[in-house]
Each structure stands twice: as C-alpha cells, then as structure tokens.
C-alpha atoms as a printed R data frame, in Angstrom:
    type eleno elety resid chain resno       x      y      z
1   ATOM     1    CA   UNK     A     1   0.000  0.000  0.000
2   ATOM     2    CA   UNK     A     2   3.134  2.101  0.204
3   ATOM     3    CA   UNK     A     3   3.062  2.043 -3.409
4   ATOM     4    CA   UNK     A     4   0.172  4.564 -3.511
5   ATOM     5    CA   UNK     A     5   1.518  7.253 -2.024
6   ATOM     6    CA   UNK     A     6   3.879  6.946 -5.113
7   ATOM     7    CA   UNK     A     7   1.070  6.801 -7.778
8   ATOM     8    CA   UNK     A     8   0.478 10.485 -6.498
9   ATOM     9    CA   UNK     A     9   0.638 13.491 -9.246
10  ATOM    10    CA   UNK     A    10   4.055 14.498 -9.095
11  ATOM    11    CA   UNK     A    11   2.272 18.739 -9.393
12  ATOM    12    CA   UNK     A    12   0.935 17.641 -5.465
13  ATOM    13    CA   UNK     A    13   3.939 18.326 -3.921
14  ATOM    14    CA   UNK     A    14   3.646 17.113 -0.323
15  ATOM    15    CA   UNK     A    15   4.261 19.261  2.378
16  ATOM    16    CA   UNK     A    16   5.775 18.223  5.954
17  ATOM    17    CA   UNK     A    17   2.780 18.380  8.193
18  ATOM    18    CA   UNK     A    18   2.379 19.408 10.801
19  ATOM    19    CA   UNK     A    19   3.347 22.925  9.136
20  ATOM    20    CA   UNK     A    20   3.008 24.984 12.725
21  ATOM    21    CA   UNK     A    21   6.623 25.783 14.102
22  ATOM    22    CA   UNK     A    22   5.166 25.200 17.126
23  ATOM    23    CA   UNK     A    23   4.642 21.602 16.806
24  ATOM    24    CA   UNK     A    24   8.160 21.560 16.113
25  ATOM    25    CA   UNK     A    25   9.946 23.386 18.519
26  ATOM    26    CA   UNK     A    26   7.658 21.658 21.000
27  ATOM    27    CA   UNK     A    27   8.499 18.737 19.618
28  ATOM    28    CA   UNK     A    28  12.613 19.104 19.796
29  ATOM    29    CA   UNK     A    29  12.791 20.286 22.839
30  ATOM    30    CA   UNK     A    30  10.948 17.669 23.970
31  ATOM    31    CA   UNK     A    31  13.290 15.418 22.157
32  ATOM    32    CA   UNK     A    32  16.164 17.150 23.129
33  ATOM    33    CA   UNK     A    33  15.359 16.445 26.949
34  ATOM    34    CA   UNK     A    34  14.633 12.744 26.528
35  ATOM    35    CA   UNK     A    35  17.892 12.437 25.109
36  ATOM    36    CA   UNK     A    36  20.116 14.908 27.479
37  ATOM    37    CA   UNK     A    37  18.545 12.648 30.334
38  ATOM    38    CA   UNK     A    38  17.915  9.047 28.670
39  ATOM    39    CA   UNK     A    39  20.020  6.674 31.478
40  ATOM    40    CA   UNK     A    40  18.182  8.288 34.660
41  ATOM    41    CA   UNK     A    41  14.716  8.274 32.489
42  ATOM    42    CA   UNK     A    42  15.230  4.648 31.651
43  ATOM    43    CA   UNK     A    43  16.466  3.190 35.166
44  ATOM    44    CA   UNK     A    44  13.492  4.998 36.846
45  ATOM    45    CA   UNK     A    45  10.778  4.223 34.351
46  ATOM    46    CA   UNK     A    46  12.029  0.093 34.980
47  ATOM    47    CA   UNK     A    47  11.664  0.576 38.447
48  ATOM    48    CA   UNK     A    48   8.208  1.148 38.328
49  ATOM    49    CA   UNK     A    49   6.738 -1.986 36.032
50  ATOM    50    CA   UNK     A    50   3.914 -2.381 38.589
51  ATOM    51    CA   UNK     A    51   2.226  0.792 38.747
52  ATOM    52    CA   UNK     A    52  -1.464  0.718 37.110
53  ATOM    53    CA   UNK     A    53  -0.038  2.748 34.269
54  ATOM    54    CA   UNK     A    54   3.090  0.444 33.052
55  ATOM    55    CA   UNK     A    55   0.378 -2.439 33.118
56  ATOM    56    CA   UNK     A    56  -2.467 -0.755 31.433
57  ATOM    57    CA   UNK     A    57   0.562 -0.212 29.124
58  ATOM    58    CA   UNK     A    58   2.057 -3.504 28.850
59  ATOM    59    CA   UNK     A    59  -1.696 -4.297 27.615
60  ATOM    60    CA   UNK     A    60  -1.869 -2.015 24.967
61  ATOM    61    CA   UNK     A    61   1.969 -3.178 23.555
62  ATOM    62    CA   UNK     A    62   0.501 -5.016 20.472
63  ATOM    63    CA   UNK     A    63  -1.234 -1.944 19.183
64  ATOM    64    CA   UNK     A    64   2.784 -1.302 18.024
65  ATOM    65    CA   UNK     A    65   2.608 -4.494 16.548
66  ATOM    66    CA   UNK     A    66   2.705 -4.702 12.389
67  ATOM    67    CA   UNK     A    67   1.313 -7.906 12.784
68  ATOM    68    CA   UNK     A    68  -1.784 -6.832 14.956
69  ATOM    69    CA   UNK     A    69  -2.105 -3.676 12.698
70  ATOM    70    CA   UNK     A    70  -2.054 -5.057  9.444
71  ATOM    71    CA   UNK     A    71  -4.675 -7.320  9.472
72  ATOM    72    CA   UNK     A    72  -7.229 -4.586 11.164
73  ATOM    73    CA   UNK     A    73  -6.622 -2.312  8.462
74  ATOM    74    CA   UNK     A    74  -6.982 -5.451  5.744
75  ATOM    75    CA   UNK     A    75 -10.327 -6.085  7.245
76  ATOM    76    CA   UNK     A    76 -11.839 -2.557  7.378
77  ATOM    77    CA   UNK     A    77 -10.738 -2.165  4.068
78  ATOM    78    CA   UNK     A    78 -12.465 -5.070  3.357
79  ATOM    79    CA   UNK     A    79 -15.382 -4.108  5.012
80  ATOM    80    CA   UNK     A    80 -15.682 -0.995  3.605
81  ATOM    81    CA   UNK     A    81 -15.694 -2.129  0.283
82  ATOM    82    CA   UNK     A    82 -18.476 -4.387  0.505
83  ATOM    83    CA   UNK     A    83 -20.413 -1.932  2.385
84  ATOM    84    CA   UNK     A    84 -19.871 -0.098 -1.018
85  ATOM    85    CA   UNK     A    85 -18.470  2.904  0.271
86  ATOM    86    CA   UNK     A    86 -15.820  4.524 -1.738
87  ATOM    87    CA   UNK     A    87 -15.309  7.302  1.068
88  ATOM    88    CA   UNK     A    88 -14.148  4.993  3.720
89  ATOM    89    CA   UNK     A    89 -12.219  2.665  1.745
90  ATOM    90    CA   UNK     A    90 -10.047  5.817  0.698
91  ATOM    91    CA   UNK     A    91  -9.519  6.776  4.042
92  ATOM    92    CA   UNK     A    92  -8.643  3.237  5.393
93  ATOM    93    CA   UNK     A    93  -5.978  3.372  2.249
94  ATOM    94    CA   UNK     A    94  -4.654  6.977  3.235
95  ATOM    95    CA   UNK     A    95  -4.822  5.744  6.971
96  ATOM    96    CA   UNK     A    96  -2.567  2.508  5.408
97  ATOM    97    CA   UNK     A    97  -0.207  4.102  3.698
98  ATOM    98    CA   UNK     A    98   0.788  6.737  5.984
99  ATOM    99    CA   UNK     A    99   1.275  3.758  8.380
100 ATOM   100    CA   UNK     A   100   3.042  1.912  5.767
101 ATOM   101    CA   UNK     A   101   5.337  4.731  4.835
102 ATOM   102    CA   UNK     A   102   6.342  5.339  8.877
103 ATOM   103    CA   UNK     A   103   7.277  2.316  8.728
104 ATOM   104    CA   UNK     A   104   9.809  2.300  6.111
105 ATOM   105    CA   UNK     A   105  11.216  5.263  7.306
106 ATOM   106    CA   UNK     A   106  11.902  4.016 10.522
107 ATOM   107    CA   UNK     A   107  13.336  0.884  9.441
108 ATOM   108    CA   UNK     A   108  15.441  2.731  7.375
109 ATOM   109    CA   UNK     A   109  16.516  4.671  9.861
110 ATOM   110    CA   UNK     A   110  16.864  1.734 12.850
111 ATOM   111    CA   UNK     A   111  19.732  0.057 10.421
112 ATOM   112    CA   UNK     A   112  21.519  3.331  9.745
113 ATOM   113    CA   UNK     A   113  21.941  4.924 13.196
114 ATOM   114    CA   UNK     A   114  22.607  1.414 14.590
115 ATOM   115    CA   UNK     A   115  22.207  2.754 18.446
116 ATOM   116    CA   UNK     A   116  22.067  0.133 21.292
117 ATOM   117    CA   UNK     A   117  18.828 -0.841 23.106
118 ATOM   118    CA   UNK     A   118  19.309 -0.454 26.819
119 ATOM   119    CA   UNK     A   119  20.409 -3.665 28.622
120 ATOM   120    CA   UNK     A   120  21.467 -4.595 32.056
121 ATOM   121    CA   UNK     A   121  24.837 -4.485 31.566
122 ATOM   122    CA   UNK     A   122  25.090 -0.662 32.461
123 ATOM   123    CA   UNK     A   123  25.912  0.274 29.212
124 ATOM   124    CA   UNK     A   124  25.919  3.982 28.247
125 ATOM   125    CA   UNK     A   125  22.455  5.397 25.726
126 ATOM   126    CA   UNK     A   126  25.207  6.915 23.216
127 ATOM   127    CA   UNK     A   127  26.268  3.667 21.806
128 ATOM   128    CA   UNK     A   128  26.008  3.212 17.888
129 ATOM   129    CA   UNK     A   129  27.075  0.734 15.265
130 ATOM   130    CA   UNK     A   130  25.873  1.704 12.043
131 ATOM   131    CA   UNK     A   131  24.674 -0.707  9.814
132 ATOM   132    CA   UNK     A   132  24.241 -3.381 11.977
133 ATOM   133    CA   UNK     A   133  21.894 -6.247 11.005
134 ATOM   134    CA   UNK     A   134  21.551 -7.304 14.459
135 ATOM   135    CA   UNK     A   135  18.256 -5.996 16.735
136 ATOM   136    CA   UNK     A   136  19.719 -5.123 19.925
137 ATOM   137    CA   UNK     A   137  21.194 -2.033 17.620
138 ATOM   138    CA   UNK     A   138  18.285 -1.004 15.833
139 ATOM   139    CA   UNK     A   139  17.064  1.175 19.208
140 ATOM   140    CA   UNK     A   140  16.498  4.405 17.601
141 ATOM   141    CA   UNK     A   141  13.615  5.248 16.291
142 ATOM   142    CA   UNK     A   142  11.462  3.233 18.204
143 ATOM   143    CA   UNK     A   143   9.455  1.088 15.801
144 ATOM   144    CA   UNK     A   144   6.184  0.638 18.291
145 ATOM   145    CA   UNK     A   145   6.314  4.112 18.516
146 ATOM   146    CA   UNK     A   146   5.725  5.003 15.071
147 ATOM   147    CA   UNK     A   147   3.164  2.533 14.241
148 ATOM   148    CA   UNK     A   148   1.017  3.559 17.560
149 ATOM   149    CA   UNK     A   149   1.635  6.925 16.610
150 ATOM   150    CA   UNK     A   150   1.414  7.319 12.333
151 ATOM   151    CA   UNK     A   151  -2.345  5.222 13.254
152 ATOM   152    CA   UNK     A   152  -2.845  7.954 16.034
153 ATOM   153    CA   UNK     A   153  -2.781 11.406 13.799
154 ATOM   154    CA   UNK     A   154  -3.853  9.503 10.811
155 ATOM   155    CA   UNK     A   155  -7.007  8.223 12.979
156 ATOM   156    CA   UNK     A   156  -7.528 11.597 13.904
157 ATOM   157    CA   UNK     A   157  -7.070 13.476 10.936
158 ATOM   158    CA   UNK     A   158  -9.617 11.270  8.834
159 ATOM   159    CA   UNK     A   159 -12.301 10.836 11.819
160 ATOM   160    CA   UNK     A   160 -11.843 15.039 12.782
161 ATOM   161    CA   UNK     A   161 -13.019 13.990 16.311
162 ATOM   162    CA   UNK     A   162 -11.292 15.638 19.551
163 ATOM   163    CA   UNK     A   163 -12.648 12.859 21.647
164 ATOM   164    CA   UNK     A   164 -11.238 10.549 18.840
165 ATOM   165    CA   UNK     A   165  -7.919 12.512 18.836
166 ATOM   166    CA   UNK     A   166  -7.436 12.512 22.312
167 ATOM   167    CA   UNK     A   167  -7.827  8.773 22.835
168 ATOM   168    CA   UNK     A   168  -6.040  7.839 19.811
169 ATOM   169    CA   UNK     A   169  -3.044  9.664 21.119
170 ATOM   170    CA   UNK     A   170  -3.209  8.644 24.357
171 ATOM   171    CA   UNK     A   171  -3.090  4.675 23.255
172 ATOM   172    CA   UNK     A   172  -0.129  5.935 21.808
173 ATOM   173    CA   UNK     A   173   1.510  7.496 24.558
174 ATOM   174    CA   UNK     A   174   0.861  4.447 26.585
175 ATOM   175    CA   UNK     A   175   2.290  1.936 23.898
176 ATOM   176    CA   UNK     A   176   5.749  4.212 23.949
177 ATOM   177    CA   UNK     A   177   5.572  4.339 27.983
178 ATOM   178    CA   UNK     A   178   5.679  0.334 27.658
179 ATOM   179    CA   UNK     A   179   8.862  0.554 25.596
180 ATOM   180    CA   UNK     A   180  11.065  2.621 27.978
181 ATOM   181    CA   UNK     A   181   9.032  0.405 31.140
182 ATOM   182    CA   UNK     A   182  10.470 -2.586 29.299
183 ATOM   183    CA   UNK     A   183  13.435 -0.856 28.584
184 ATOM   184    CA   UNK     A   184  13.419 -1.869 25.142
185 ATOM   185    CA   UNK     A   185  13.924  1.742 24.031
186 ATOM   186    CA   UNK     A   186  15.620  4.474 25.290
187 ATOM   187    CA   UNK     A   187  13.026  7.791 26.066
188 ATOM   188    CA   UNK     A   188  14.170 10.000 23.135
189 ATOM   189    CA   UNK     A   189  14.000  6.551 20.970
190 ATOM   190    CA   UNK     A   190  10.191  6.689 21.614
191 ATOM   191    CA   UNK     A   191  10.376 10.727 20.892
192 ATOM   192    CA   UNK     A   192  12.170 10.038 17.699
193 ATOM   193    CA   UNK     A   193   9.413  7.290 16.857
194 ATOM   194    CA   UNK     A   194   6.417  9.191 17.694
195 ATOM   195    CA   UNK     A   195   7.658 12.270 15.991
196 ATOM   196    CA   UNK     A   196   8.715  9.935 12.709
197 ATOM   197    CA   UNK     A   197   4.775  8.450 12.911
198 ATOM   198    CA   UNK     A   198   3.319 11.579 13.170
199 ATOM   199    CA   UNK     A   199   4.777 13.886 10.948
200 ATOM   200    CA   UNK     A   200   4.905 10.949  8.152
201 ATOM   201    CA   UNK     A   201   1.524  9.614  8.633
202 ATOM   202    CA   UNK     A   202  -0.024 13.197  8.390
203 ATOM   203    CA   UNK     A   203   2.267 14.085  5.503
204 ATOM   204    CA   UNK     A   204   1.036 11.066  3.635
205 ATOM   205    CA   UNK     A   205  -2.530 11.627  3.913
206 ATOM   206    CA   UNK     A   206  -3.096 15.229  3.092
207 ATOM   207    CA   UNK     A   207  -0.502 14.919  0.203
208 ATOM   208    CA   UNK     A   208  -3.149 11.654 -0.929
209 ATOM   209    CA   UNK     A   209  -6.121 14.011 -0.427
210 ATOM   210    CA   UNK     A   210  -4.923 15.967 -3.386
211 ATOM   211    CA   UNK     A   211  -3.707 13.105 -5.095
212 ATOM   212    CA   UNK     A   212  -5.850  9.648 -5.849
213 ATOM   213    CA   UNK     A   213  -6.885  8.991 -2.981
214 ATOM   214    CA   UNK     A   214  -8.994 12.231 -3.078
215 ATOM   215    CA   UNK     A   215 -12.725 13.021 -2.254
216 ATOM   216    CA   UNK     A   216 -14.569 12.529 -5.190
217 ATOM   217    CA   UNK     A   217 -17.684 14.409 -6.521
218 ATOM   218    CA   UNK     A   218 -19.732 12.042 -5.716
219 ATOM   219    CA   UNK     A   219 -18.601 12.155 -2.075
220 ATOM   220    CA   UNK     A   220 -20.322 15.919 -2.063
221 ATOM   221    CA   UNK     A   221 -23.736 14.852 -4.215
222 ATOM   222    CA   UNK     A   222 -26.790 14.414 -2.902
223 ATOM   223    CA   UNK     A   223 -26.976 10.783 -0.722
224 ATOM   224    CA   UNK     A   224 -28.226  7.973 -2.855
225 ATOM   225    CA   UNK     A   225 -30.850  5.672 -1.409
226 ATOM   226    CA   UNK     A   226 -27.929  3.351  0.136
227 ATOM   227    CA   UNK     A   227 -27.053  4.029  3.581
228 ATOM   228    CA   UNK     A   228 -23.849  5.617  4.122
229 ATOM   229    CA   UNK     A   229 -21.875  2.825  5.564
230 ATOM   230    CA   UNK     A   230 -18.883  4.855  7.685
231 ATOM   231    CA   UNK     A   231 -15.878  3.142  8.797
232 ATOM   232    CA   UNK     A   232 -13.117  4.609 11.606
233 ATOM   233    CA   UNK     A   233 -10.306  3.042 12.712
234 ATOM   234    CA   UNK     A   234  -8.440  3.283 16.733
235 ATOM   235    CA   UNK     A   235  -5.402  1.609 17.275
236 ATOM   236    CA   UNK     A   236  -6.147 -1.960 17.321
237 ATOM   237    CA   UNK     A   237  -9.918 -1.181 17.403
238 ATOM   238    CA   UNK     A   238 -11.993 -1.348 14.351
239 ATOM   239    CA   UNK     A   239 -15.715  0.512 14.611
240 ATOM   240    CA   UNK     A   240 -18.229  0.817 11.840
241 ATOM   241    CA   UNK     A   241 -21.815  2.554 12.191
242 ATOM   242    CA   UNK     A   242 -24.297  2.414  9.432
243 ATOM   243    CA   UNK     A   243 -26.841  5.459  9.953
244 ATOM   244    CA   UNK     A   244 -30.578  4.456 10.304
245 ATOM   245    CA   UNK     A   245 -32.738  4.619  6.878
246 ATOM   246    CA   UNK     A   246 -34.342  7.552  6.600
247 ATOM   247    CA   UNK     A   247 -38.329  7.238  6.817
C-alpha cells in the first residue's frame, strides 16, 4: 500500500505536516530532553513496572505491533468495500499508507543509526554501530512508537473527532511508555518514533487528499438511497456505524 503514495501526481507536492513551528519546537525540545537525560529516564521508568499505568501499558503493547495492525486495516478495508463505500475505503488506504510509509522510514533509519537498546549491563544510551543487522542495535527510532503513533494522527485526521484525537493519542503514549518500562527503548528513541509516525503519517494523507486517494464528486452529491456505511479506525480497534434509513 506504500506504493500509492507513489502513484500520487508528481504537481501535489507534499508538504511536511504538521506545518506549525510550534509543533516543532515543542516537539525538539521535547526530544532534546529525553535524550540529554535518557540513562536516569530509563532506570526509573524500569523501576516502576507495577504501577497501574506500566500495566495498562504492557496491555496495549501489540497496538505497536505490524502484525496486529495489518490485518485490522486489511479487514476494514475489506469491510468498507463491501459496504460499497468509496469514502471509507479511501480513508482506510490513506490511513494505510501513511502507516506503511512510517514504517519504512523508521526501518530505514533503525539500520543506519545502529544505536544500542538499553540492557542490564550498564551500558551507556550513546552507543552506535551503524549498519548493523543485528536488533539489539536497531534502538532508535522506536518502531512501536511510530506505528502507535502514524495510526494515532492519521485516525484523527480522517475521523476530525477531539474525543477521537485525544484517545487515539493517548493509546499511543501508553504503547511508547511500555517501551522505555520494558526498557526496550531508550526515552528520546520513543520521541524520535512518535515524531517519525506523526509527521509521516499526516504528511502522507493530506498529500493523498490531493492526489488519488482524493474526495470525489460524488462524495459531495446528494446521498443515494444506500445508507452511508462509515468506517473509523483506533489503534487496534476497528468501529463501523451504518446510519438508520431515513423514513
């Protein structure tokens, strides 16, 4: 699905969202002071594996999971197409491919850096072997991260719910929590990954708004005398409400 992000007209030229330079120099200092205090961040956040919070958020880990997320977004794909309704299965694709695409990118980006995962050998956050093929260096970005996340703001920008938004996000939050709990990631790993999911996922999406994934003018006619079938998608949760026929 990657591949459709591609297929775009090469006059759409995308546009790194979000545009606000306040999203991003919220976003790198917040970045900045993960990473300036990543060893006493990640010994303190093991400590505490029992609280309510690290277990809510060891329950929510598989929403990071490709293999969990893949198949939810095959299936309301698939639903949405035999519910007939061109509308949602574009924004299940644009919600795919922005996942797809943080994906790559942060794969990408795991095997070049090459940084060390924490481990309880008191090794220091700054260690990095470029290149590596081995998994215990592919720490930064964190991959759960962007997947929870790029779902998160793609969720959100298709659905244009706050409610929506704000519990998307926060399943997202809780899934990068896990990974520093865990210490599977360093803190500024999970910045790094939510930042890469968010500003790729959105990216993707309104860049295929304009493109072929686009509203169509049939979106905007008149209803038919089909229900309109709508589909939205939270991480790991699928939800689709068919309106009641009119009388």
């Amino acid at each position: 699905m990657a591949a459709v992000a591609l297929a775009a007209p090469l006059q759409s030229q995308p546009r790194l969202e979000p545009h606000d330079a306040r999203f991003w120099l919220a976003a790198s200092a917040l970045l900045a002071a993960a990473a300036a205090h990543d060893a006493s961040l990640s010994a303190d956040a093991s400590r505490n594996q029992r609280t309510i919070v690290a277990r809510l958020a060891g329950e929510l880990e598989p929403v990071g999971r490709e293999r969990y997320a893949v198949p939810v977004l095959g299936g309301a794909w698939l639903v949405s197409r035999l519910a007939g309704g061109g509308r949602a299965s574009r924004a299940v694709l644009r919600i795919a491919a922005g996942y797809f695409a943080a994906d790559f990118l942060t794969t990408a980006l795991k095997t070049g850096l090459g940084r060390h995962r924490p481990d309880t050998l008191g090794g220091g956050a700054w260690r990095f072997r470029p290149l590596s093929g081995q998994a215990e260096w592919h720490a930064l970005p964190s991959g759960h991260a962007a997947h929870a996340f790029a779902l998160a703001a793609a969720v959100s920008d298709e659905v244009g719910s706050r409610t929506v938004a704000v519990a998307a996000y926060g399943v997202a939050a809780l899934v990068g929590w896990q990974r520093v709990v865990s210490r599977s990631h360093w803190p500024s790993d999970v910045v790094a990954g939510a930042l890469v999911g968010v500003v790729v996922a959105r990216t993707t999406g309104r860049w295929l708004r304009r493109g072929p994934l686009g509203e169509e003018p049939s979106d905007v006619r008149q209803p038919s005398r089909h229900r309109d079938v709508r589909v939205a998608i939270a991480p790991g949760i699928l939800v689709v409400t068919v309106p009641a026929r009119s009388p």
